């Protein structure tokens, strides 16, 4: 279905996605909430207009059918290009989205970011990443529930109300101590940040769906030259062979574990899967 910008009138203003090209890019989902707040157009109305344009329900989850059409329709309505950069669309053919992000469930936030909120602030996509436990800006632990009453917060809460608890109305922004974490956790969280930055960079086509298979097949060749293969690597090979016909995408956690065995960045595997597989495998 081809959508033409010339045939639509929209009350939505052309506001830009924030943080594009960085690991702190704004989530497309929270962009819609901010767009609603700025324009006064309710989110259901925005979704309804998109649904009319694409003849199916609107979705902002890259895992769901209709995502590309939904984002394209939103770009037409808002007059803003590149909105898919606020999602993990670039790796959606390779990594299972539900193994990456908690978007669509309950939300997470940095209490210090909420405390220091101003007109230029926004909620980054990386907050929703399941493997990220610390705010990249302030370094405290990411929070998942109200510190006063313990209530979880909904992902679809309107933009103006997101910094207060939906149950007790207490502020979610507060001063909190910086948390220390191991160097390995720091490395894992840096892989997550680098992945988001890569997805937030303009001009990238979606990764081919055989990216992980190419990497794993080449990695198996490398492993055959070793005196002994690490248990974690053996497990990855056996699981993939058992499920390769049924499952074509990999869990983010599995991919990062494989990268750690080779001491290489996740982004290197995604950009050069066969070349990355030639790196020595650490035998613990």
PDB file of C-alpha atoms in Angstrom:
ATOM      1  CA  UNK A   1       0.000   0.000   0.000  1.00  0.00           C
ATOM      2  CA  UNK A   2       1.449   3.387  -1.017  1.00  0.00           C
ATOM      3  CA  UNK A   3       0.781   6.403   1.172  1.00  0.00           C
ATOM      4  CA  UNK A   4       1.033   9.864  -0.319  1.00  0.00           C
ATOM      5  CA  UNK A   5       1.754  12.880   1.888  1.00  0.00           C
ATOM      6  CA  UNK A   6      -0.161  15.244  -0.396  1.00  0.00           C
ATOM      7  CA  UNK A   7      -3.620  13.806   0.301  1.00  0.00           C
ATOM      8  CA  UNK A   8      -3.722  14.158   4.081  1.00  0.00           C
ATOM      9  CA  UNK A   9      -4.517  17.077   6.335  1.00  0.00           C
ATOM     10  CA  UNK A  10      -3.318  16.712   9.897  1.00  0.00           C
ATOM     11  CA  UNK A  11      -3.532  18.700  13.118  1.00  0.00           C
ATOM     12  CA  UNK A  12      -0.275  17.132  14.288  1.00  0.00           C
ATOM     13  CA  UNK A  13       2.725  19.470  14.410  1.00  0.00           C
ATOM     14  CA  UNK A  14       6.055  18.496  12.770  1.00  0.00           C
ATOM     15  CA  UNK A  15       8.031  17.869  15.946  1.00  0.00           C
ATOM     16  CA  UNK A  16      11.288  15.964  15.614  1.00  0.00           C
ATOM     17  CA  UNK A  17      12.255  12.705  17.261  1.00  0.00           C
ATOM     18  CA  UNK A  18      14.836  13.576  19.913  1.00  0.00           C
ATOM     19  CA  UNK A  19      18.276  12.049  20.407  1.00  0.00           C
ATOM     20  CA  UNK A  20      18.493  10.644  16.863  1.00  0.00           C
ATOM     21  CA  UNK A  21      21.821   8.963  16.131  1.00  0.00           C
ATOM     22  CA  UNK A  22      22.654   8.396  19.805  1.00  0.00           C
ATOM     23  CA  UNK A  23      22.179   5.647  22.349  1.00  0.00           C
ATOM     24  CA  UNK A  24      19.693   7.923  24.099  1.00  0.00           C
ATOM     25  CA  UNK A  25      17.290   8.270  21.161  1.00  0.00           C
ATOM     26  CA  UNK A  26      13.681   8.901  22.106  1.00  0.00           C
ATOM     27  CA  UNK A  27      11.368   5.898  21.943  1.00  0.00           C
ATOM     28  CA  UNK A  28       8.905   6.050  19.047  1.00  0.00           C
ATOM     29  CA  UNK A  29       6.205   4.956  21.462  1.00  0.00           C
ATOM     30  CA  UNK A  30       6.838   7.835  23.871  1.00  0.00           C
ATOM     31  CA  UNK A  31       7.243  10.174  20.889  1.00  0.00           C
ATOM     32  CA  UNK A  32       3.583   9.475  20.110  1.00  0.00           C
ATOM     33  CA  UNK A  33       2.674  10.359  23.706  1.00  0.00           C
ATOM     34  CA  UNK A  34       4.685  13.598  23.491  1.00  0.00           C
ATOM     35  CA  UNK A  35       3.116  14.407  20.121  1.00  0.00           C
ATOM     36  CA  UNK A  36      -0.317  13.960  21.684  1.00  0.00           C
ATOM     37  CA  UNK A  37       0.621  16.215  24.605  1.00  0.00           C
ATOM     38  CA  UNK A  38       1.961  18.987  22.349  1.00  0.00           C
ATOM     39  CA  UNK A  39      -0.911  18.865  19.843  1.00  0.00           C
ATOM     40  CA  UNK A  40      -3.822  18.134  22.183  1.00  0.00           C
ATOM     41  CA  UNK A  41      -4.865  15.261  19.912  1.00  0.00           C
ATOM     42  CA  UNK A  42      -5.574  12.148  22.034  1.00  0.00           C
ATOM     43  CA  UNK A  43      -3.458   9.065  21.348  1.00  0.00           C
ATOM     44  CA  UNK A  44      -6.565   6.987  20.396  1.00  0.00           C
ATOM     45  CA  UNK A  45      -7.373   9.606  17.744  1.00  0.00           C
ATOM     46  CA  UNK A  46      -3.833   9.445  16.359  1.00  0.00           C
ATOM     47  CA  UNK A  47      -4.002   5.655  16.257  1.00  0.00           C
ATOM     48  CA  UNK A  48      -7.449   5.839  14.661  1.00  0.00           C
ATOM     49  CA  UNK A  49      -6.259   8.130  11.888  1.00  0.00           C
ATOM     50  CA  UNK A  50      -3.301   5.833  11.207  1.00  0.00           C
ATOM     51  CA  UNK A  51      -5.615   2.797  11.138  1.00  0.00           C
ATOM     52  CA  UNK A  52      -7.779   4.487   8.492  1.00  0.00           C
ATOM     53  CA  UNK A  53      -4.721   5.209   6.372  1.00  0.00           C
ATOM     54  CA  UNK A  54      -3.307   1.669   6.475  1.00  0.00           C
ATOM     55  CA  UNK A  55      -6.559  -0.347   6.756  1.00  0.00           C
ATOM     56  CA  UNK A  56      -5.429  -2.168   9.898  1.00  0.00           C
ATOM     57  CA  UNK A  57      -4.826  -1.380  13.588  1.00  0.00           C
ATOM     58  CA  UNK A  58      -1.884   0.913  14.259  1.00  0.00           C
ATOM     59  CA  UNK A  59       1.107  -0.570  16.066  1.00  0.00           C
ATOM     60  CA  UNK A  60       4.451   0.800  17.229  1.00  0.00           C
ATOM     61  CA  UNK A  61       6.006  -2.561  18.093  1.00  0.00           C
ATOM     62  CA  UNK A  62       8.485  -3.746  15.402  1.00  0.00           C
ATOM     63  CA  UNK A  63       7.493  -7.349  16.159  1.00  0.00           C
ATOM     64  CA  UNK A  64       3.902  -6.831  15.019  1.00  0.00           C
ATOM     65  CA  UNK A  65       2.495  -6.831  11.464  1.00  0.00           C
ATOM     66  CA  UNK A  66       1.743  -3.350  10.251  1.00  0.00           C
ATOM     67  CA  UNK A  67       4.606  -1.635  12.079  1.00  0.00           C
ATOM     68  CA  UNK A  68       6.294  -0.214   8.971  1.00  0.00           C
ATOM     69  CA  UNK A  69       2.987   1.043   7.572  1.00  0.00           C
ATOM     70  CA  UNK A  70       2.027   2.548  10.943  1.00  0.00           C
ATOM     71  CA  UNK A  71       5.293   4.451  11.261  1.00  0.00           C
ATOM     72  CA  UNK A  72       5.109   5.662   7.669  1.00  0.00           C
ATOM     73  CA  UNK A  73       1.562   6.918   8.239  1.00  0.00           C
ATOM     74  CA  UNK A  74       2.675   8.681  11.422  1.00  0.00           C
ATOM     75  CA  UNK A  75       5.509  10.334   9.481  1.00  0.00           C
ATOM     76  CA  UNK A  76       2.985  11.623   6.957  1.00  0.00           C
ATOM     77  CA  UNK A  77       0.619  12.898   9.650  1.00  0.00           C
ATOM     78  CA  UNK A  78       3.380  14.603  11.629  1.00  0.00           C
ATOM     79  CA  UNK A  79       5.500  15.748   8.689  1.00  0.00           C
ATOM     80  CA  UNK A  80       8.521  14.096  10.314  1.00  0.00           C
ATOM     81  CA  UNK A  81      10.757  11.468   8.721  1.00  0.00           C
ATOM     82  CA  UNK A  82      12.895   8.788  10.364  1.00  0.00           C
ATOM     83  CA  UNK A  83      10.586   7.879  13.249  1.00  0.00           C
ATOM     84  CA  UNK A  84      11.544   4.188  13.060  1.00  0.00           C
ATOM     85  CA  UNK A  85      14.928   5.230  14.433  1.00  0.00           C
ATOM     86  CA  UNK A  86      13.238   5.436  17.831  1.00  0.00           C
ATOM     87  CA  UNK A  87      12.741   1.660  17.778  1.00  0.00           C
ATOM     88  CA  UNK A  88      14.741  -1.528  17.258  1.00  0.00           C
ATOM     89  CA  UNK A  89      13.369  -2.055  13.758  1.00  0.00           C
ATOM     90  CA  UNK A  90      16.867  -2.377  12.276  1.00  0.00           C
ATOM     91  CA  UNK A  91      17.496  -5.673  14.125  1.00  0.00           C
ATOM     92  CA  UNK A  92      13.934  -7.008  14.132  1.00  0.00           C
ATOM     93  CA  UNK A  93      14.782  -9.743  11.585  1.00  0.00           C
ATOM     94  CA  UNK A  94      17.679 -10.995  13.715  1.00  0.00           C
ATOM     95  CA  UNK A  95      16.929 -10.470  17.418  1.00  0.00           C
ATOM     96  CA  UNK A  96      13.628 -11.290  19.075  1.00  0.00           C
ATOM     97  CA  UNK A  97      12.114  -7.966  20.062  1.00  0.00           C
ATOM     98  CA  UNK A  98      10.486  -9.336  23.188  1.00  0.00           C
ATOM     99  CA  UNK A  99      13.897 -10.482  24.412  1.00  0.00           C
ATOM    100  CA  UNK A 100      15.195  -6.907  24.112  1.00  0.00           C
ATOM    101  CA  UNK A 101      12.584  -4.502  25.349  1.00  0.00           C
ATOM    102  CA  UNK A 102       9.809  -4.327  27.925  1.00  0.00           C
ATOM    103  CA  UNK A 103       7.828  -1.846  25.815  1.00  0.00           C
ATOM    104  CA  UNK A 104       4.178  -2.875  25.796  1.00  0.00           C
ATOM    105  CA  UNK A 105       4.400  -4.053  29.421  1.00  0.00           C
ATOM    106  CA  UNK A 106       5.095  -1.942  32.488  1.00  0.00           C
ATOM    107  CA  UNK A 107       7.547   0.919  32.100  1.00  0.00           C
ATOM    108  CA  UNK A 108      10.869   1.794  33.687  1.00  0.00           C
ATOM    109  CA  UNK A 109      12.416   5.184  34.400  1.00  0.00           C
ATOM    110  CA  UNK A 110      15.362   7.003  35.941  1.00  0.00           C
ATOM    111  CA  UNK A 111      14.253   8.830  39.119  1.00  0.00           C
ATOM    112  CA  UNK A 112      16.889  11.559  38.658  1.00  0.00           C
ATOM    113  CA  UNK A 113      15.882  12.167  35.037  1.00  0.00           C
ATOM    114  CA  UNK A 114      12.286  12.578  36.189  1.00  0.00           C
ATOM    115  CA  UNK A 115      13.384  14.922  39.005  1.00  0.00           C
ATOM    116  CA  UNK A 116      15.330  17.149  36.611  1.00  0.00           C
ATOM    117  CA  UNK A 117      12.659  17.074  33.882  1.00  0.00           C
ATOM    118  CA  UNK A 118      12.281  20.176  31.672  1.00  0.00           C
ATOM    119  CA  UNK A 119      10.857  21.135  28.281  1.00  0.00           C
ATOM    120  CA  UNK A 120      13.799  19.566  26.458  1.00  0.00           C
ATOM    121  CA  UNK A 121      13.593  16.220  28.265  1.00  0.00           C
ATOM    122  CA  UNK A 122      12.321  12.976  26.736  1.00  0.00           C
ATOM    123  CA  UNK A 123      12.117   9.293  27.580  1.00  0.00           C
ATOM    124  CA  UNK A 124      14.857   7.330  25.779  1.00  0.00           C
ATOM    125  CA  UNK A 125      14.235   3.972  24.168  1.00  0.00           C
ATOM    126  CA  UNK A 126      17.053   2.461  26.219  1.00  0.00           C
ATOM    127  CA  UNK A 127      14.994   2.749  29.440  1.00  0.00           C
ATOM    128  CA  UNK A 128      12.802  -0.049  28.135  1.00  0.00           C
ATOM    129  CA  UNK A 129      15.720  -2.411  27.472  1.00  0.00           C
ATOM    130  CA  UNK A 130      15.533  -5.439  29.742  1.00  0.00           C
ATOM    131  CA  UNK A 131      19.318  -5.786  30.096  1.00  0.00           C
ATOM    132  CA  UNK A 132      19.785  -2.161  31.181  1.00  0.00           C
ATOM    133  CA  UNK A 133      19.562  -1.711  34.964  1.00  0.00           C
ATOM    134  CA  UNK A 134      21.249   1.694  35.355  1.00  0.00           C
ATOM    135  CA  UNK A 135      20.556   5.083  33.806  1.00  0.00           C
ATOM    136  CA  UNK A 136      23.343   5.903  31.308  1.00  0.00           C
ATOM    137  CA  UNK A 137      23.148   9.588  32.308  1.00  0.00           C
ATOM    138  CA  UNK A 138      22.908   9.578  36.111  1.00  0.00           C
ATOM    139  CA  UNK A 139      23.978   5.981  36.940  1.00  0.00           C
ATOM    140  CA  UNK A 140      21.318   5.167  39.567  1.00  0.00           C
ATOM    141  CA  UNK A 141      19.297   1.990  39.260  1.00  0.00           C
ATOM    142  CA  UNK A 142      16.398   2.161  36.803  1.00  0.00           C
ATOM    143  CA  UNK A 143      13.129   1.939  38.750  1.00  0.00           C
ATOM    144  CA  UNK A 144      10.099  -0.207  37.927  1.00  0.00           C
ATOM    145  CA  UNK A 145       7.623   0.686  40.665  1.00  0.00           C
ATOM    146  CA  UNK A 146       6.598   3.628  42.831  1.00  0.00           C
ATOM    147  CA  UNK A 147       8.988   4.008  45.806  1.00  0.00           C
ATOM    148  CA  UNK A 148       6.063   5.048  48.029  1.00  0.00           C
ATOM    149  CA  UNK A 149       3.313   2.508  47.331  1.00  0.00           C
ATOM    150  CA  UNK A 150       5.024  -0.085  45.129  1.00  0.00           C
ATOM    151  CA  UNK A 151       2.608   0.345  42.208  1.00  0.00           C
ATOM    152  CA  UNK A 152       3.828  -0.479  38.699  1.00  0.00           C
ATOM    153  CA  UNK A 153       3.356   2.260  36.122  1.00  0.00           C
ATOM    154  CA  UNK A 154       1.615   1.787  32.787  1.00  0.00           C
ATOM    155  CA  UNK A 155       3.507   2.358  29.562  1.00  0.00           C
ATOM    156  CA  UNK A 156       0.579   4.198  27.992  1.00  0.00           C
ATOM    157  CA  UNK A 157       0.205   6.815  30.761  1.00  0.00           C
ATOM    158  CA  UNK A 158      -0.317  10.278  29.163  1.00  0.00           C
ATOM    159  CA  UNK A 159       2.865  12.283  28.792  1.00  0.00           C
ATOM    160  CA  UNK A 160       2.001  15.010  31.311  1.00  0.00           C
ATOM    161  CA  UNK A 161       1.177  12.463  34.024  1.00  0.00           C
ATOM    162  CA  UNK A 162       4.085  10.056  33.669  1.00  0.00           C
ATOM    163  CA  UNK A 163       6.200  11.570  36.416  1.00  0.00           C
ATOM    164  CA  UNK A 164       3.609  10.947  39.114  1.00  0.00           C
ATOM    165  CA  UNK A 165       2.401   7.606  40.470  1.00  0.00           C
ATOM    166  CA  UNK A 166      -0.888   6.461  38.951  1.00  0.00           C
ATOM    167  CA  UNK A 167      -2.015   5.061  42.338  1.00  0.00           C
ATOM    168  CA  UNK A 168      -0.820   7.403  45.096  1.00  0.00           C
ATOM    169  CA  UNK A 169       0.062  10.501  42.991  1.00  0.00           C
ATOM    170  CA  UNK A 170       3.455  10.824  44.679  1.00  0.00           C
ATOM    171  CA  UNK A 171       6.272  12.058  42.389  1.00  0.00           C
ATOM    172  CA  UNK A 172       8.402   9.381  40.735  1.00  0.00           C
ATOM    173  CA  UNK A 173      11.318  11.786  40.430  1.00  0.00           C
ATOM    174  CA  UNK A 174      13.628  11.788  43.438  1.00  0.00           C
ATOM    175  CA  UNK A 175      17.228  11.883  44.550  1.00  0.00           C
ATOM    176  CA  UNK A 176      18.785   8.465  44.869  1.00  0.00           C
ATOM    177  CA  UNK A 177      22.264   7.042  45.287  1.00  0.00           C
ATOM    178  CA  UNK A 178      24.414   6.021  42.345  1.00  0.00           C
ATOM    179  CA  UNK A 179      24.675   2.248  42.191  1.00  0.00           C
ATOM    180  CA  UNK A 180      27.922   0.412  41.610  1.00  0.00           C
ATOM    181  CA  UNK A 181      27.939  -2.590  39.305  1.00  0.00           C
ATOM    182  CA  UNK A 182      30.524  -5.019  38.033  1.00  0.00           C
ATOM    183  CA  UNK A 183      32.707  -4.336  35.022  1.00  0.00           C
ATOM    184  CA  UNK A 184      30.958  -7.164  33.203  1.00  0.00           C
ATOM    185  CA  UNK A 185      27.565  -5.498  33.814  1.00  0.00           C
ATOM    186  CA  UNK A 186      29.032  -2.228  32.581  1.00  0.00           C
ATOM    187  CA  UNK A 187      30.192  -4.012  29.420  1.00  0.00           C
ATOM    188  CA  UNK A 188      26.752  -5.601  28.887  1.00  0.00           C
ATOM    189  CA  UNK A 189      24.980  -2.261  29.305  1.00  0.00           C
ATOM    190  CA  UNK A 190      27.426  -0.638  26.894  1.00  0.00           C
ATOM    191  CA  UNK A 191      26.521  -3.298  24.294  1.00  0.00           C
ATOM    192  CA  UNK A 192      22.864  -2.359  24.784  1.00  0.00           C
ATOM    193  CA  UNK A 193      23.630   1.349  24.371  1.00  0.00           C
ATOM    194  CA  UNK A 194      25.696   0.699  21.238  1.00  0.00           C
ATOM    195  CA  UNK A 195      22.883  -1.414  19.780  1.00  0.00           C
ATOM    196  CA  UNK A 196      20.359   1.386  20.313  1.00  0.00           C
ATOM    197  CA  UNK A 197      22.752   3.943  18.802  1.00  0.00           C
ATOM    198  CA  UNK A 198      23.179   1.764  15.733  1.00  0.00           C
ATOM    199  CA  UNK A 199      19.406   1.442  15.338  1.00  0.00           C
ATOM    200  CA  UNK A 200      19.048   5.207  15.798  1.00  0.00           C
ATOM    201  CA  UNK A 201      21.432   6.041  12.968  1.00  0.00           C
ATOM    202  CA  UNK A 202      19.846   7.198   9.743  1.00  0.00           C
ATOM    203  CA  UNK A 203      19.987   5.391   6.433  1.00  0.00           C
ATOM    204  CA  UNK A 204      20.221   1.760   7.490  1.00  0.00           C
ATOM    205  CA  UNK A 205      18.197  -0.992   5.869  1.00  0.00           C
ATOM    206  CA  UNK A 206      16.872  -3.767   8.092  1.00  0.00           C
ATOM    207  CA  UNK A 207      19.467  -6.451   8.771  1.00  0.00           C
ATOM    208  CA  UNK A 208      19.047  -9.625   6.662  1.00  0.00           C
ATOM    209  CA  UNK A 209      17.338 -12.442   8.536  1.00  0.00           C
ATOM    210  CA  UNK A 210      20.274 -14.832   8.020  1.00  0.00           C
ATOM    211  CA  UNK A 211      22.712 -12.583   9.948  1.00  0.00           C
ATOM    212  CA  UNK A 212      22.837 -14.742  13.076  1.00  0.00           C
ATOM    213  CA  UNK A 213      22.889 -17.986  11.123  1.00  0.00           C
ATOM    214  CA  UNK A 214      25.878 -16.737   9.103  1.00  0.00           C
ATOM    215  CA  UNK A 215      27.694 -15.765  12.289  1.00  0.00           C
ATOM    216  CA  UNK A 216      26.983 -19.027  14.101  1.00  0.00           C
ATOM    217  CA  UNK A 217      27.976 -21.215  11.141  1.00  0.00           C
ATOM    218  CA  UNK A 218      31.263 -19.334  10.784  1.00  0.00           C
ATOM    219  CA  UNK A 219      31.794 -19.427  14.555  1.00  0.00           C
ATOM    220  CA  UNK A 220      31.352 -23.194  14.499  1.00  0.00           C
ATOM    221  CA  UNK A 221      34.184 -23.413  11.978  1.00  0.00           C
ATOM    222  CA  UNK A 222      36.374 -21.359  14.318  1.00  0.00           C
ATOM    223  CA  UNK A 223      35.459 -23.588  17.262  1.00  0.00           C
ATOM    224  CA  UNK A 224      36.584 -26.694  15.368  1.00  0.00           C
ATOM    225  CA  UNK A 225      40.153 -25.393  15.448  1.00  0.00           C
ATOM    226  CA  UNK A 226      40.137 -25.288  19.263  1.00  0.00           C
ATOM    227  CA  UNK A 227      41.451 -28.087  21.485  1.00  0.00           C
ATOM    228  CA  UNK A 228      38.184 -27.891  23.440  1.00  0.00           C
ATOM    229  CA  UNK A 229      34.986 -25.901  22.909  1.00  0.00           C
ATOM    230  CA  UNK A 230      33.581 -23.888  25.870  1.00  0.00           C
ATOM    231  CA  UNK A 231      30.365 -25.343  27.293  1.00  0.00           C
ATOM    232  CA  UNK A 232      28.410 -22.136  26.587  1.00  0.00           C
ATOM    233  CA  UNK A 233      29.361 -22.320  22.934  1.00  0.00           C
ATOM    234  CA  UNK A 234      28.426 -25.995  22.676  1.00  0.00           C
ATOM    235  CA  UNK A 235      25.027 -25.206  24.173  1.00  0.00           C
ATOM    236  CA  UNK A 236      24.448 -22.390  21.684  1.00  0.00           C
ATOM    237  CA  UNK A 237      25.300 -24.648  18.752  1.00  0.00           C
ATOM    238  CA  UNK A 238      23.041 -27.485  19.926  1.00  0.00           C
ATOM    239  CA  UNK A 239      20.076 -25.206  20.710  1.00  0.00           C
ATOM    240  CA  UNK A 240      20.291 -23.469  17.365  1.00  0.00           C
ATOM    241  CA  UNK A 241      20.544 -26.707  15.394  1.00  0.00           C
ATOM    242  CA  UNK A 242      17.547 -28.127  17.258  1.00  0.00           C
ATOM    243  CA  UNK A 243      15.408 -25.052  16.553  1.00  0.00           C
ATOM    244  CA  UNK A 244      16.841 -23.550  13.363  1.00  0.00           C
ATOM    245  CA  UNK A 245      13.885 -24.609  11.221  1.00  0.00           C
ATOM    246  CA  UNK A 246      11.347 -23.186  13.662  1.00  0.00           C
ATOM    247  CA  UNK A 247      13.165 -20.153  15.100  1.00  0.00           C
ATOM    248  CA  UNK A 248      15.154 -17.750  12.928  1.00  0.00           C
ATOM    249  CA  UNK A 249      15.779 -15.009  15.497  1.00  0.00           C
ATOM    250  CA  UNK A 250      18.011 -15.103  18.539  1.00  0.00           C
ATOM    251  CA  UNK A 251      17.610 -13.821  22.106  1.00  0.00           C
ATOM    252  CA  UNK A 252      19.672 -10.696  22.799  1.00  0.00           C
ATOM    253  CA  UNK A 253      21.048 -12.307  25.967  1.00  0.00           C
ATOM    254  CA  UNK A 254      22.344 -15.292  23.957  1.00  0.00           C
ATOM    255  CA  UNK A 255      24.025 -13.066  21.391  1.00  0.00           C
ATOM    256  CA  UNK A 256      25.741 -10.951  24.069  1.00  0.00           C
ATOM    257  CA  UNK A 257      26.943 -14.102  25.837  1.00  0.00           C
ATOM    258  CA  UNK A 258      28.510 -15.320  22.575  1.00  0.00           C
ATOM    259  CA  UNK A 259      30.181 -11.924  22.102  1.00  0.00           C
ATOM    260  CA  UNK A 260      31.618 -12.139  25.614  1.00  0.00           C
ATOM    261  CA  UNK A 261      33.188 -15.524  24.794  1.00  0.00           C
ATOM    262  CA  UNK A 262      35.060 -13.815  21.957  1.00  0.00           C
ATOM    263  CA  UNK A 263      35.548 -10.481  23.765  1.00  0.00           C
ATOM    264  CA  UNK A 264      34.091  -8.588  20.783  1.00  0.00           C
ATOM    265  CA  UNK A 265      31.389  -5.888  20.550  1.00  0.00           C
ATOM    266  CA  UNK A 266      27.819  -6.860  19.705  1.00  0.00           C
ATOM    267  CA  UNK A 267      27.708  -4.269  16.931  1.00  0.00           C
ATOM    268  CA  UNK A 268      30.690  -5.920  15.203  1.00  0.00           C
ATOM    269  CA  UNK A 269      28.770  -9.201  15.002  1.00  0.00           C
ATOM    270  CA  UNK A 270      25.730  -7.465  13.531  1.00  0.00           C
ATOM    271  CA  UNK A 271      27.701  -5.481  10.961  1.00  0.00           C
ATOM    272  CA  UNK A 272      30.211  -8.193  10.012  1.00  0.00           C
ATOM    273  CA  UNK A 273      28.913 -11.589  11.177  1.00  0.00           C
ATOM    274  CA  UNK A 274      31.335 -13.769   9.198  1.00  0.00           C
ATOM    275  CA  UNK A 275      34.399 -11.637   9.904  1.00  0.00           C
ATOM    276  CA  UNK A 276      33.515 -11.478  13.622  1.00  0.00           C
ATOM    277  CA  UNK A 277      33.325 -15.248  13.875  1.00  0.00           C
ATOM    278  CA  UNK A 278      37.033 -15.506  13.140  1.00  0.00           C
ATOM    279  CA  UNK A 279      37.980 -13.871  16.446  1.00  0.00           C
ATOM    280  CA  UNK A 280      39.523 -16.280  18.986  1.00  0.00           C
ATOM    281  CA  UNK A 281      37.088 -17.871  21.436  1.00  0.00           C
ATOM    282  CA  UNK A 282      38.101 -17.559  25.073  1.00  0.00           C
ATOM    283  CA  UNK A 283      38.309 -20.949  26.754  1.00  0.00           C
ATOM    284  CA  UNK A 284      37.308 -20.501  30.404  1.00  0.00           C
TER     285      UNK A 284
END
